[in-house]
Short mmCIF file of N, CA and C in Angstrom, two decimals:
data_model
loop_
_atom_site.label_atom_id
_atom_site.label_comp_id
_atom_site.label_asym_id
_atom_site.label_seq_id
_atom_site.Cartn_x
_atom_site.Cartn_y
_atom_site.Cartn_z
N MET A 23 -12.34 -5.19 7.09
CA MET A 23 -12.44 -5.90 5.86
C MET A 23 -12.69 -4.90 5.45
N CYS A 24 -11.14 -4.60 4.36
CA CYS A 24 -10.86 -3.68 3.35
C CYS A 24 -11.18 -4.56 2.73
N GLY A 25 -11.17 -2.94 0.96
CA GLY A 25 -10.82 -3.44 0.22
C GLY A 25 -10.14 -3.16 -1.24
N ILE A 26 -9.03 -4.23 -1.67
CA ILE A 26 -8.07 -4.34 -2.73
C ILE A 26 -7.71 -4.97 -4.15
N ILE A 27 -7.41 -4.43 -4.93
CA ILE A 27 -7.32 -3.93 -6.00
C ILE A 27 -6.03 -4.23 -6.49
N GLY A 28 -5.22 -4.83 -7.50
CA GLY A 28 -4.08 -4.60 -7.96
C GLY A 28 -4.57 -5.54 -9.47
N ILE A 29 -3.58 -3.95 -10.51
CA ILE A 29 -4.28 -3.89 -11.60
C ILE A 29 -2.51 -3.63 -12.45
N VAL A 30 -1.75 -4.97 -13.61
CA VAL A 30 -1.09 -4.48 -14.18
C VAL A 30 -1.53 -4.30 -16.29
N SER A 31 -1.09 -3.31 -16.42
CA SER A 31 -1.26 -3.08 -18.01
C SER A 31 -0.50 -2.66 -19.34
N ASP A 32 -0.76 -2.86 -19.83
CA ASP A 32 -0.27 -2.16 -21.26
C ASP A 32 -0.20 -0.26 -21.09
N ALA A 33 -1.78 -0.02 -20.64
CA ALA A 33 -2.07 1.27 -21.03
C ALA A 33 -1.92 1.33 -19.32
N PRO A 34 -2.39 2.58 -19.17
CA PRO A 34 -2.58 3.79 -17.48
C PRO A 34 -3.52 3.48 -17.33
N VAL A 35 -2.97 2.54 -15.21
CA VAL A 35 -4.21 2.08 -14.34
C VAL A 35 -4.76 3.08 -13.66
N ASN A 36 -4.10 4.36 -13.39
CA ASN A 36 -4.60 5.75 -12.79
C ASN A 36 -6.52 5.14 -12.78
N GLU A 37 -7.21 5.29 -13.24
CA GLU A 37 -8.47 5.66 -13.75
C GLU A 37 -9.20 3.87 -13.67
N PRO A 38 -8.69 2.94 -13.78
CA PRO A 38 -8.76 1.53 -13.49
C PRO A 38 -9.49 1.97 -12.15
N LEU A 39 -8.17 1.74 -11.79
CA LEU A 39 -8.06 1.53 -10.27
C LEU A 39 -8.73 2.48 -9.46
N PHE A 40 -8.75 3.86 -9.58
CA PHE A 40 -10.30 4.61 -8.47
C PHE A 40 -11.31 3.62 -9.16
N GLU A 41 -12.37 3.29 -10.57
CA GLU A 41 -12.91 2.54 -10.15
C GLU A 41 -13.10 1.91 -9.34
N GLY A 42 -12.28 0.58 -9.56
CA GLY A 42 -12.11 -0.42 -9.63
C GLY A 42 -12.71 0.15 -7.29
N LEU A 43 -11.91 0.61 -7.25
CA LEU A 43 -12.05 0.91 -5.68
C LEU A 43 -13.41 1.99 -6.11
N THR A 44 -13.87 2.50 -6.63
CA THR A 44 -15.30 3.07 -6.45
C THR A 44 -16.48 1.97 -6.38
N VAL A 45 -15.99 0.83 -7.11
CA VAL A 45 -17.01 -0.61 -6.61
C VAL A 45 -16.81 -0.99 -5.31
N LEU A 46 -15.25 -0.88 -5.15
CA LEU A 46 -15.34 -2.00 -4.17
C LEU A 46 -15.13 -0.83 -2.75
N GLN A 47 -16.26 0.40 -2.64
CA GLN A 47 -16.29 1.60 -1.82
C GLN A 47 -16.75 0.61 -0.65
N HIS A 48 -18.12 -0.20 -0.60
CA HIS A 48 -19.03 -0.95 0.51
C HIS A 48 -17.80 -1.53 1.83
N ARG A 49 -16.85 -2.14 1.21
CA ARG A 49 -15.51 -2.18 2.10
C ARG A 49 -14.58 -1.89 2.52
N GLY A 50 -14.70 -0.51 2.88
CA GLY A 50 -14.11 0.01 3.92
C GLY A 50 -14.68 1.75 3.24
N GLN A 51 -15.06 2.24 4.07
CA GLN A 51 -15.36 4.05 4.07
C GLN A 51 -13.77 5.32 5.00
N ASP A 52 -13.63 4.01 5.44
CA ASP A 52 -13.07 4.85 6.73
C ASP A 52 -11.53 5.86 5.54
N ALA A 53 -11.11 5.36 4.64
CA ALA A 53 -9.75 5.23 4.27
C ALA A 53 -9.51 5.18 3.39
N ALA A 54 -9.13 5.89 1.65
CA ALA A 54 -8.40 5.06 0.02
C ALA A 54 -7.37 5.86 -0.24
N GLY A 55 -6.47 4.58 -1.18
CA GLY A 55 -5.08 5.58 -1.58
C GLY A 55 -5.16 4.57 -2.83
N ILE A 56 -4.19 4.70 -3.59
CA ILE A 56 -3.90 4.57 -5.00
C ILE A 56 -2.23 4.19 -4.89
N ALA A 57 -1.60 3.15 -5.63
CA ALA A 57 0.01 3.60 -5.49
C ALA A 57 0.28 3.23 -7.23
N THR A 58 0.92 4.00 -7.67
CA THR A 58 1.30 3.51 -8.56
C THR A 58 2.66 3.74 -9.52
N ALA A 59 2.91 2.56 -10.16
CA ALA A 59 4.34 2.48 -10.93
C ALA A 59 4.37 2.80 -12.56
N ASP A 60 5.39 2.87 -12.71
CA ASP A 60 6.14 2.66 -13.96
C ASP A 60 7.67 2.36 -14.08
N SER A 61 8.30 2.38 -15.38
CA SER A 61 9.75 1.99 -14.66
C SER A 61 10.61 2.86 -14.08
N SER A 62 10.20 3.69 -13.16
CA SER A 62 11.46 4.61 -12.15
C SER A 62 11.01 5.21 -11.12
N ARG A 63 9.82 4.92 -10.57
CA ARG A 63 9.45 5.53 -9.81
C ARG A 63 7.91 5.12 -9.51
N LEU A 64 7.58 5.44 -8.34
CA LEU A 64 6.49 4.86 -7.21
C LEU A 64 5.62 5.97 -7.53
N TYR A 65 4.39 6.68 -7.21
CA TYR A 65 2.91 7.10 -6.87
C TYR A 65 1.86 7.34 -6.11
N MET A 66 1.55 8.07 -5.34
CA MET A 66 1.19 7.29 -4.51
C MET A 66 0.14 9.41 -4.13
N ARG A 67 -1.11 8.64 -3.85
CA ARG A 67 -1.98 9.15 -3.30
C ARG A 67 -2.94 8.52 -2.29
N LYS A 68 -3.44 8.49 -0.56
CA LYS A 68 -4.01 8.00 0.24
C LYS A 68 -4.88 9.34 0.72
N SER A 69 -5.75 9.46 1.69
CA SER A 69 -6.09 9.96 2.45
C SER A 69 -7.61 9.57 3.20
N ASN A 70 -7.77 10.13 4.45
CA ASN A 70 -9.34 9.34 5.14
C ASN A 70 -10.61 9.76 3.96
N GLY A 71 -11.51 9.13 3.90
CA GLY A 71 -12.34 9.45 3.50
C GLY A 71 -12.45 8.25 2.81
N LEU A 72 -14.69 8.92 1.28
CA LEU A 72 -14.43 8.42 0.79
C LEU A 72 -13.30 8.33 -0.79
N VAL A 73 -13.13 7.56 -1.55
CA VAL A 73 -13.20 7.66 -2.85
C VAL A 73 -13.20 8.18 -3.62
N ARG A 74 -14.77 9.14 -3.74
CA ARG A 74 -14.23 10.20 -4.03
C ARG A 74 -14.27 11.53 -4.05
N ASP A 75 -13.46 11.25 -2.60
CA ASP A 75 -13.47 12.40 -2.46
C ASP A 75 -11.93 12.10 -2.11
N VAL A 76 -11.34 11.62 -1.81
CA VAL A 76 -10.04 11.72 -1.27
C VAL A 76 -9.67 11.73 -3.19
N PHE A 77 -9.67 11.41 -3.49
CA PHE A 77 -9.54 10.90 -5.36
C PHE A 77 -10.35 12.15 -7.26
N ARG A 78 -9.64 13.27 -6.94
CA ARG A 78 -9.99 14.30 -7.93
C ARG A 78 -9.08 14.46 -9.23
N ALA A 79 -8.95 14.75 -10.70
CA ALA A 79 -8.46 14.82 -11.60
C ALA A 79 -7.71 14.74 -11.86
N ARG A 80 -7.98 15.31 -10.46
CA ARG A 80 -6.39 16.72 -10.27
C ARG A 80 -5.06 15.58 -9.50
N HIS A 81 -6.07 14.83 -8.91
CA HIS A 81 -4.86 13.75 -8.27
C HIS A 81 -4.81 12.86 -8.76
N LEU A 82 -5.47 11.47 -9.99
CA LEU A 82 -5.35 10.78 -10.72
C LEU A 82 -4.37 10.62 -11.94
N THR A 83 -4.09 12.47 -12.71
CA THR A 83 -3.99 12.37 -13.41
C THR A 83 -1.69 12.28 -12.82
N LYS A 84 -1.40 12.71 -11.81
CA LYS A 84 -0.42 12.98 -10.77
C LYS A 84 0.23 11.02 -10.82
N LEU A 85 -1.77 9.95 -11.02
CA LEU A 85 -0.65 8.77 -10.45
C LEU A 85 -0.26 7.89 -11.73
N MET A 86 0.78 8.44 -12.59
CA MET A 86 0.83 7.84 -13.58
C MET A 86 1.48 5.99 -13.27
N GLY A 87 1.43 5.73 -14.25
CA GLY A 87 2.01 3.89 -14.80
C GLY A 87 1.59 2.79 -15.24
N ASN A 88 1.88 2.27 -15.35
CA ASN A 88 1.06 1.36 -16.08
C ASN A 88 0.89 -0.51 -14.69
N MET A 89 1.33 0.30 -14.10
CA MET A 89 0.96 -1.01 -12.86
C MET A 89 0.71 -0.45 -11.31
N GLY A 90 0.14 -0.43 -10.87
CA GLY A 90 -0.86 -0.32 -9.12
C GLY A 90 -1.46 -1.05 -8.13
N ILE A 91 -2.30 -0.22 -7.32
CA ILE A 91 -2.51 -0.93 -5.98
C ILE A 91 -3.96 -0.53 -5.31
N GLY A 92 -3.92 -0.77 -5.03
CA GLY A 92 -5.92 0.65 -4.77
C GLY A 92 -6.23 -0.34 -3.06
N HIS A 93 -7.03 0.93 -2.01
CA HIS A 93 -7.02 -0.01 -0.61
C HIS A 93 -8.50 0.76 -1.05
N VAL A 94 -9.11 0.10 0.04
CA VAL A 94 -10.97 1.77 1.02
C VAL A 94 -10.30 0.04 2.46
N ARG A 95 -10.16 0.77 3.20
CA ARG A 95 -10.25 0.91 4.33
C ARG A 95 -11.31 0.94 5.86
N TYR A 96 -11.78 -0.07 6.03
CA TYR A 96 -12.43 -0.15 7.21
C TYR A 96 -11.75 -0.73 8.70
N PRO A 97 -11.49 0.48 9.88
CA PRO A 97 -10.58 -0.60 10.23
C PRO A 97 -11.47 -1.75 11.39
N THR A 98 -9.89 -2.15 11.39
CA THR A 98 -10.80 -4.34 12.54
C THR A 98 -9.43 -3.90 13.51
N ALA A 99 -8.79 -3.61 13.68
CA ALA A 99 -7.33 -2.82 14.50
C ALA A 99 -6.97 -1.35 14.70
N GLY A 100 -5.92 -1.21 14.86
CA GLY A 100 -4.99 -0.18 14.90
C GLY A 100 -5.90 0.81 14.88
N SER A 101 -5.94 2.33 14.95
CA SER A 101 -6.94 3.02 14.61
C SER A 101 -7.44 3.53 13.71
N SER A 102 -7.64 4.79 12.91
CA SER A 102 -8.52 5.57 12.08
C SER A 102 -6.85 6.92 11.54
N SER A 103 -5.85 7.13 12.39
CA SER A 103 -5.44 7.77 11.49
C SER A 103 -4.47 7.54 10.09
N LEU A 104 -4.37 8.41 9.47
CA LEU A 104 -4.16 9.02 7.98
C LEU A 104 -2.48 7.82 7.72
N ALA A 105 -1.89 7.96 8.80
CA ALA A 105 -0.79 7.19 9.03
C ALA A 105 -1.34 5.84 8.43
N GLU A 106 -2.09 5.35 9.32
CA GLU A 106 -2.62 3.87 8.40
C GLU A 106 -3.13 3.41 7.37
N ALA A 107 -2.99 4.90 6.94
CA ALA A 107 -4.11 4.34 5.63
C ALA A 107 -3.25 3.46 5.01
N GLN A 108 -3.71 2.91 3.63
CA GLN A 108 -4.04 2.41 2.81
C GLN A 108 -2.92 2.27 1.10
N PRO A 109 -2.57 2.15 -0.10
CA PRO A 109 -2.43 1.23 0.82
C PRO A 109 -0.29 2.22 1.83
N LEU A 110 0.91 1.13 2.02
CA LEU A 110 1.99 1.62 3.08
C LEU A 110 3.31 1.36 1.95
N TYR A 111 4.66 2.10 2.21
CA TYR A 111 5.09 2.16 1.29
C TYR A 111 6.53 2.06 2.31
N VAL A 112 8.03 1.89 2.18
CA VAL A 112 8.84 1.81 1.84
C VAL A 112 9.71 1.56 1.53
N ASN A 113 10.90 2.40 1.56
CA ASN A 113 11.70 3.03 0.61
C ASN A 113 13.03 2.34 0.80
N SER A 114 13.18 1.25 1.57
CA SER A 114 14.26 0.34 1.53
C SER A 114 14.53 -0.96 1.51
N PRO A 115 14.32 -2.10 0.82
CA PRO A 115 15.55 -1.40 -0.23
C PRO A 115 15.22 -0.97 -0.79
N TYR A 116 14.74 -0.73 -2.16
CA TYR A 116 14.01 -0.55 -2.80
C TYR A 116 13.03 -0.15 -2.60
N GLY A 117 12.10 0.98 -3.44
CA GLY A 117 9.94 1.12 -3.01
C GLY A 117 9.60 -0.28 -3.05
N ILE A 118 8.02 -0.23 -1.97
CA ILE A 118 7.88 -1.39 -2.13
C ILE A 118 6.82 -0.86 -1.70
N ALA A 119 5.18 -0.68 -1.61
CA ALA A 119 3.95 -0.54 -1.21
C ALA A 119 2.61 -1.67 -1.39
N LEU A 120 2.60 -1.60 -0.65
CA LEU A 120 1.52 -2.65 -0.15
C LEU A 120 -0.14 -2.37 0.27
N GLY A 121 -0.45 -3.39 -0.22
CA GLY A 121 -2.10 -3.58 0.69
C GLY A 121 -2.23 -4.77 1.45
N HIS A 122 -2.82 -4.75 2.36
CA HIS A 122 -2.91 -5.39 3.38
C HIS A 122 -5.12 -5.45 3.71
N ASN A 123 -5.31 -6.74 3.66
CA ASN A 123 -6.36 -7.15 4.23
C ASN A 123 -6.72 -8.74 4.88
N GLY A 124 -6.31 -8.02 6.40
CA GLY A 124 -6.19 -9.37 7.17
C GLY A 124 -5.60 -8.62 9.44
N ASN A 125 -5.84 -10.48 9.74
CA ASN A 125 -4.95 -9.59 10.74
C ASN A 125 -3.29 -10.35 11.28
N LEU A 126 -2.61 -10.47 11.07
CA LEU A 126 -1.28 -11.30 11.90
C LEU A 126 -1.74 -11.99 13.71
N THR A 127 -1.26 -12.51 13.66
CA THR A 127 -1.26 -12.95 15.00
C THR A 127 -0.23 -13.16 15.73
N ASN A 128 0.53 -13.12 14.77
CA ASN A 128 2.14 -12.59 15.52
C ASN A 128 2.59 -11.32 15.70
N THR A 129 1.58 -9.43 15.40
CA THR A 129 2.11 -8.78 15.40
C THR A 129 3.57 -8.90 16.16
N GLN A 130 3.11 -8.49 17.87
CA GLN A 130 4.08 -8.24 18.54
C GLN A 130 5.87 -9.32 18.20
N GLN A 131 5.47 -9.86 18.15
CA GLN A 131 6.32 -10.61 18.30
C GLN A 131 7.63 -10.52 16.47
N LEU A 132 6.79 -10.54 15.77
CA LEU A 132 7.41 -9.62 14.18
C LEU A 132 8.29 -8.26 15.03
N ARG A 133 7.23 -7.73 15.54
CA ARG A 133 7.45 -5.83 15.50
C ARG A 133 8.62 -5.43 16.71
N GLU A 134 8.85 -6.62 17.58
CA GLU A 134 9.64 -6.73 18.34
C GLU A 134 10.99 -7.13 17.63
N GLN A 135 11.30 -8.21 17.12
CA GLN A 135 12.48 -8.68 15.55
C GLN A 135 12.43 -7.66 14.53
N LEU A 136 11.66 -6.81 13.47
CA LEU A 136 12.01 -5.42 13.49
C LEU A 136 13.22 -4.67 14.01
N GLU A 137 12.39 -4.67 15.96
CA GLU A 137 12.68 -2.82 15.66
C GLU A 137 14.19 -3.18 16.44
N SER A 138 14.66 -4.59 17.25
CA SER A 138 15.90 -4.51 17.69
C SER A 138 16.42 -5.59 16.82
N GLY A 139 16.21 -6.24 16.99
CA GLY A 139 17.40 -7.35 15.59
C GLY A 139 17.40 -6.61 13.66
N GLU A 140 16.67 -5.78 12.49
CA GLU A 140 16.72 -5.50 11.81
C GLU A 140 16.91 -4.65 11.43
N LEU A 141 16.62 -3.64 13.34
CA LEU A 141 16.38 -2.24 13.14
C LEU A 141 16.00 -0.49 11.64
N ARG A 142 14.53 -2.30 12.18
CA ARG A 142 13.86 -1.17 10.71
C ARG A 142 13.02 -0.07 11.79
N HIS A 143 12.07 1.16 11.39
CA HIS A 143 11.33 1.60 12.41
C HIS A 143 10.36 1.89 11.85
N LEU A 144 9.92 0.99 12.58
CA LEU A 144 8.23 1.35 12.74
C LEU A 144 6.81 3.15 12.52
N ASN A 145 6.46 3.31 12.17
CA ASN A 145 5.77 4.69 12.10
C ASN A 145 4.21 4.50 13.12
N THR A 146 3.05 3.07 12.45
CA THR A 146 2.58 3.01 13.79
C THR A 146 2.01 1.76 14.58
N ASP A 147 0.73 1.51 14.97
CA ASP A 147 0.23 -0.36 15.07
C ASP A 147 -0.14 -1.18 14.61
N SER A 148 -0.10 -0.37 13.22
CA SER A 148 -0.24 -1.29 11.83
C SER A 148 -0.38 -2.78 11.87
N ASP A 149 -0.92 -3.73 12.00
CA ASP A 149 0.21 -4.68 11.54
C ASP A 149 0.27 -4.88 9.48
N SER A 150 -0.80 -3.81 9.45
CA SER A 150 -0.05 -3.92 7.89
C SER A 150 1.32 -4.13 7.38
N GLU A 151 1.49 -2.04 8.55
CA GLU A 151 2.83 -1.87 8.45
C GLU A 151 3.72 -2.47 8.29
N VAL A 152 3.67 -3.73 9.59
CA VAL A 152 4.44 -5.18 10.33
C VAL A 152 5.31 -5.55 9.07
N LEU A 153 3.99 -5.73 8.32
CA LEU A 153 4.33 -7.54 7.74
C LEU A 153 4.82 -6.41 5.94
N LEU A 154 4.92 -5.58 5.49
CA LEU A 154 5.84 -4.55 5.35
C LEU A 154 6.69 -4.28 5.15
N ASN A 155 7.03 -4.23 6.30
CA ASN A 155 8.57 -4.31 6.87
C ASN A 155 9.11 -5.60 6.57
N VAL A 156 8.57 -6.66 7.91
CA VAL A 156 9.08 -7.71 7.42
C VAL A 156 9.57 -8.17 5.73
N LEU A 157 8.10 -8.29 4.90
CA LEU A 157 8.90 -7.76 3.23
C LEU A 157 9.44 -7.39 2.84
N ALA A 158 10.20 -5.74 2.89
CA ALA A 158 11.74 -5.44 2.73
C ALA A 158 12.64 -5.31 3.30
N GLY A 159 12.77 -6.22 4.83
CA GLY A 159 13.22 -7.36 5.60
C GLY A 159 13.96 -7.80 4.67
N GLU A 160 13.30 -8.88 4.54
CA GLU A 160 13.42 -10.56 3.72
C GLU A 160 14.56 -9.60 1.43
N LEU A 161 13.90 -8.74 1.12
CA LEU A 161 13.64 -8.81 0.20
C LEU A 161 15.08 -7.66 -0.17
N HIS A 162 16.33 -7.61 1.40
CA HIS A 162 16.70 -6.71 1.95
C HIS A 162 17.87 -7.62 1.56
N LYS A 163 17.26 -8.73 2.05
CA LYS A 163 18.80 -9.69 1.91
C LYS A 163 19.00 -10.45 1.35
N GLU A 164 17.74 -10.06 0.47
CA GLU A 164 18.34 -11.61 -0.39
C GLU A 164 19.01 -10.49 -1.93
N GLY A 165 19.22 -9.26 -1.34
CA GLY A 165 20.06 -7.84 -2.79
C GLY A 165 18.92 -8.18 -4.04
N GLN A 166 19.05 -7.50 -4.67
CA GLN A 166 18.57 -6.33 -6.07
C GLN A 166 18.14 -7.03 -6.86
N PRO A 167 16.90 -7.81 -6.83
CA PRO A 167 16.17 -8.21 -7.74
C PRO A 167 16.35 -8.67 -9.07
N ARG A 168 16.76 -9.57 -9.76
CA ARG A 168 16.86 -9.55 -11.51
C ARG A 168 15.86 -9.25 -12.10
N ILE A 169 15.14 -8.95 -12.75
CA ILE A 169 14.24 -8.72 -13.87
C ILE A 169 14.02 -9.15 -15.46
N SER A 170 13.65 -9.49 -15.49
CA SER A 170 13.65 -9.82 -16.84
C SER A 170 12.50 -9.05 -18.27
N HIS A 171 12.75 -8.85 -18.72
CA HIS A 171 11.75 -7.72 -19.62
C HIS A 171 11.00 -8.98 -20.49
N ASP A 172 11.57 -10.33 -20.42
CA ASP A 172 11.44 -11.62 -21.88
C ASP A 172 10.21 -11.82 -21.82
#
């Protein structure tokens, strides 16, 4: 059981994400993380612990952007290591952050495909990292997206 929040807005989302994770704290006390993005960059902070301990005012000011996701973790699989705290991030083919709650039933099969066929390096035993890399691999195959601002 984890808690996930996502916000897209015309205004900065760092404070609303923090407030949302605070409300969702009962869904996970192991780790907390926020990833935000502006038009050119992704910003992230995550650590083991409660939301109020992971994020201070100095951290929130660095989480710039008008879109973002937040995650509080209650581990049901994998470990409680900082490497498995979410959101998770990959930069290939371009920056992608993922917050995930659930269990994949074919994690080992996907892991083997990623490590052999797609040559993606996985750092943890987390099925969430596998899911993120499957998504990144598919986006890489499709090429750079063309986003319309209309």
